[in-house]
CSV table of N, CA and C in Angstrom, one decimal:
chain,number,residue,atom,x,y,z
A,934,MET,N,106.5,81.6,90.8
A,934,MET,CA,105.6,82.5,90.3
A,934,MET,C,104.2,81.9,90.2
A,935,ALA,N,103.2,82.6,90.5
A,935,ALA,CA,101.8,82.1,90.5
A,935,ALA,C,101.3,82.0,89.1
A,936,THR,N,100.5,81.0,88.8
A,936,THR,CA,99.9,80.9,87.5
A,936,THR,C,98.4,80.6,87.6
A,937,GLY,N,97.7,81.1,86.7
A,937,GLY,CA,96.2,80.8,86.6
A,937,GLY,C,96.0,79.8,85.4
A,938,THR,N,94.8,79.4,85.2
A,938,THR,CA,94.5,78.6,84.0
A,938,THR,C,93.4,79.1,83.2
A,939,LEU,N,93.5,78.9,81.9
A,939,LEU,CA,92.4,79.2,81.1
A,939,LEU,C,91.4,78.1,81.0
A,940,ALA,N,90.3,78.3,80.3
A,940,ALA,CA,89.2,77.3,80.2
A,940,ALA,C,89.8,76.0,79.7
A,941,LYS,N,90.7,76.1,78.7
A,941,LYS,CA,91.2,74.8,78.1
A,941,LYS,C,92.4,74.2,78.9
A,942,GLY,N,92.7,74.8,80.0
A,942,GLY,CA,93.7,74.2,80.9
A,942,GLY,C,95.1,74.7,80.6
A,943,ARG,N,95.3,75.7,79.7
A,943,ARG,CA,96.6,76.2,79.5
A,943,ARG,C,97.0,77.2,80.6
A,944,PRO,N,98.2,77.1,81.2
A,944,PRO,CA,98.5,78.0,82.3
A,944,PRO,C,98.8,79.4,81.7
A,945,THR,N,98.5,80.4,82.5
A,945,THR,CA,98.8,81.8,82.2
A,945,THR,C,99.5,82.4,83.3
A,946,ALA,N,100.4,83.3,83.0
A,946,ALA,CA,101.2,83.9,84.1
A,946,ALA,C,100.4,85.1,84.7
A,947,VAL,N,100.5,85.2,86.0
A,947,VAL,CA,99.9,86.3,86.7
A,947,VAL,C,100.9,87.5,86.7
A,948,ARG,N,100.5,88.6,86.3
A,948,ARG,CA,101.4,89.8,86.2
A,948,ARG,C,101.6,90.3,87.6
A,949,GLU,N,102.8,90.4,88.1
A,949,GLU,CA,103.1,91.0,89.4
A,949,GLU,C,103.8,92.3,89.2
A,950,SER,N,103.6,93.2,90.1
A,950,SER,CA,104.2,94.5,90.1
A,950,SER,C,104.8,94.8,91.5
A,951,MET,N,105.7,95.8,91.6
A,951,MET,CA,106.2,96.2,92.9
A,951,MET,C,105.3,97.3,93.4
A,952,PHE,N,105.0,97.2,94.7
A,952,PHE,CA,104.2,98.2,95.4
A,952,PHE,C,104.9,98.7,96.7
A,953,HIS,N,104.9,100.0,96.9
A,953,HIS,CA,105.4,100.6,98.1
A,953,HIS,C,104.2,100.8,99.0
A,954,TRP,N,104.3,100.4,100.3
A,954,TRP,CA,103.2,100.5,101.2
A,954,TRP,C,103.7,101.1,102.5
A,955,GLU,N,102.7,101.7,103.2
A,955,GLU,CA,102.9,102.3,104.5
A,955,GLU,C,101.7,101.9,105.4
A,956,GLY,N,102.0,101.7,106.7
A,956,GLY,CA,100.9,101.3,107.6
A,956,GLY,C,101.3,101.4,109.0
A,957,ARG,N,100.4,100.9,109.9
A,957,ARG,CA,100.7,100.9,111.3
A,957,ARG,C,100.6,99.4,111.8
A,958,ASP,N,101.6,99.1,112.7
A,958,ASP,CA,101.6,97.8,113.3
A,958,ASP,C,100.6,97.7,114.5
A,959,LYS,N,100.6,96.6,115.2
A,959,LYS,CA,99.7,96.4,116.3
A,959,LYS,C,100.0,97.4,117.5
A,960,ASN,N,101.2,97.9,117.5
A,960,ASN,CA,101.6,98.8,118.6
A,960,ASN,C,101.4,100.3,118.2
A,961,GLY,N,100.9,100.5,117.0
A,961,GLY,CA,100.7,101.9,116.5
A,961,GLY,C,101.9,102.5,115.8
A,962,ARG,N,103.0,101.8,115.7
A,962,ARG,CA,104.2,102.3,115.1
A,962,ARG,C,104.0,102.3,113.5
A,963,VAL,N,104.6,103.4,112.9
A,963,VAL,CA,104.5,103.5,111.4
A,963,VAL,C,105.6,102.5,110.9
A,964,VAL,N,105.1,101.7,109.9
A,964,VAL,CA,106.0,100.8,109.2
A,964,VAL,C,105.9,101.0,107.7
A,965,LYS,N,107.0,100.8,107.0
A,965,LYS,CA,107.0,101.0,105.5
A,965,LYS,C,107.7,99.8,104.9
A,966,GLY,N,107.4,99.6,103.6
A,966,GLY,CA,108.1,98.6,102.9
A,966,GLY,C,107.7,98.5,101.4
A,967,ASP,N,108.3,97.5,100.7
A,967,ASP,CA,108.0,97.2,99.3
A,967,ASP,C,107.6,95.8,99.2
A,968,MET,N,106.7,95.5,98.3
A,968,MET,CA,106.2,94.1,98.1
A,968,MET,C,105.9,93.9,96.7
A,969,ARG,N,106.2,92.7,96.2
A,969,ARG,CA,105.8,92.3,94.8
A,969,ARG,C,104.6,91.5,94.9
A,970,ALA,N,103.5,91.9,94.2
A,970,ALA,CA,102.2,91.2,94.3
A,970,ALA,C,101.4,91.5,93.0
A,971,GLY,N,100.3,90.8,92.9
A,971,GLY,CA,99.5,90.9,91.7
A,971,GLY,C,98.5,92.0,91.7
A,972,GLY,N,98.4,92.7,92.9
A,972,GLY,CA,97.5,93.9,92.9
A,972,GLY,C,97.5,94.5,94.3
A,973,GLU,N,96.9,95.6,94.4
A,973,GLU,CA,96.8,96.3,95.7
A,973,GLU,C,96.1,95.5,96.8
A,974,SER,N,95.0,94.8,96.4
A,974,SER,CA,94.2,94.1,97.4
A,974,SER,C,95.1,92.9,97.9
A,975,VAL,N,95.9,92.3,97.1
A,975,VAL,CA,96.8,91.2,97.6
A,975,VAL,C,97.8,91.8,98.6
A,976,VAL,N,98.3,93.0,98.3
A,976,VAL,CA,99.3,93.6,99.3
A,976,VAL,C,98.5,93.8,100.6
A,977,ALA,N,97.4,94.4,100.6
A,977,ALA,CA,96.6,94.8,101.8
A,977,ALA,C,96.3,93.5,102.6
A,978,ALA,N,95.8,92.5,101.9
A,978,ALA,CA,95.5,91.2,102.6
A,978,ALA,C,96.7,90.6,103.2
A,979,SER,N,97.8,90.6,102.5
A,979,SER,CA,99.0,90.0,103.1
A,979,SER,C,99.5,90.7,104.3
A,980,LEU,N,99.5,92.1,104.3
A,980,LEU,CA,99.9,92.8,105.4
A,980,LEU,C,98.9,92.7,106.6
A,981,ARG,N,97.6,92.6,106.3
A,981,ARG,CA,96.6,92.5,107.3
A,981,ARG,C,96.9,91.2,108.1
A,982,ARG,N,97.2,90.1,107.4
A,982,ARG,CA,97.5,88.8,108.0
A,982,ARG,C,98.7,89.0,109.0
A,983,ARG,N,99.6,89.9,108.7
A,983,ARG,CA,100.8,90.1,109.5
A,983,ARG,C,100.5,91.1,110.6
A,984,GLY,N,99.3,91.6,110.7
A,984,GLY,CA,98.9,92.6,111.8
A,984,GLY,C,99.2,94.0,111.4
A,985,ILE,N,99.4,94.3,110.2
A,985,ILE,CA,99.6,95.7,109.7
A,985,ILE,C,98.4,96.3,109.0
A,986,MET,N,97.9,97.4,109.5
A,986,MET,CA,96.8,98.1,108.8
A,986,MET,C,97.4,99.1,107.9
A,987,THR,N,97.2,99.0,106.6
A,987,THR,CA,97.8,99.8,105.6
A,987,THR,C,97.1,101.2,105.6
A,988,THR,N,97.9,102.2,105.4
A,988,THR,CA,97.4,103.6,105.2
A,988,THR,C,97.7,104.1,103.7
A,989,LYS,N,98.7,103.5,103.1
A,989,LYS,CA,99.0,103.9,101.7
A,989,LYS,C,99.6,102.7,101.0
A,990,ILE,N,99.1,102.5,99.8
A,990,ILE,CA,99.7,101.4,98.9
A,990,ILE,C,99.8,102.1,97.5
A,991,LYS,N,101.0,102.1,97.0
A,991,LYS,CA,101.2,102.8,95.7
A,991,LYS,C,102.1,101.9,94.8
A,992,LYS,N,101.6,101.7,93.5
A,992,LYS,CA,102.3,100.9,92.6
A,992,LYS,C,103.5,101.7,92.1
A,993,GLN,N,104.7,101.0,92.0
A,993,GLN,CA,105.9,101.7,91.6
A,993,GLN,C,106.1,101.5,90.1
């Protein structure tokens, strides 16, 4: 699990949630899935690195 740090060096837990996403792959096919992440932007960035352009991201 990812952790952040406060100014005094104490670790803090990053809250992760489940997200349902839909998008299109490099060939234009519709793909769907679920991902645990800290936010919608994290989901979008992760999928973009995999070559998937998201069309919907919804927190579950």
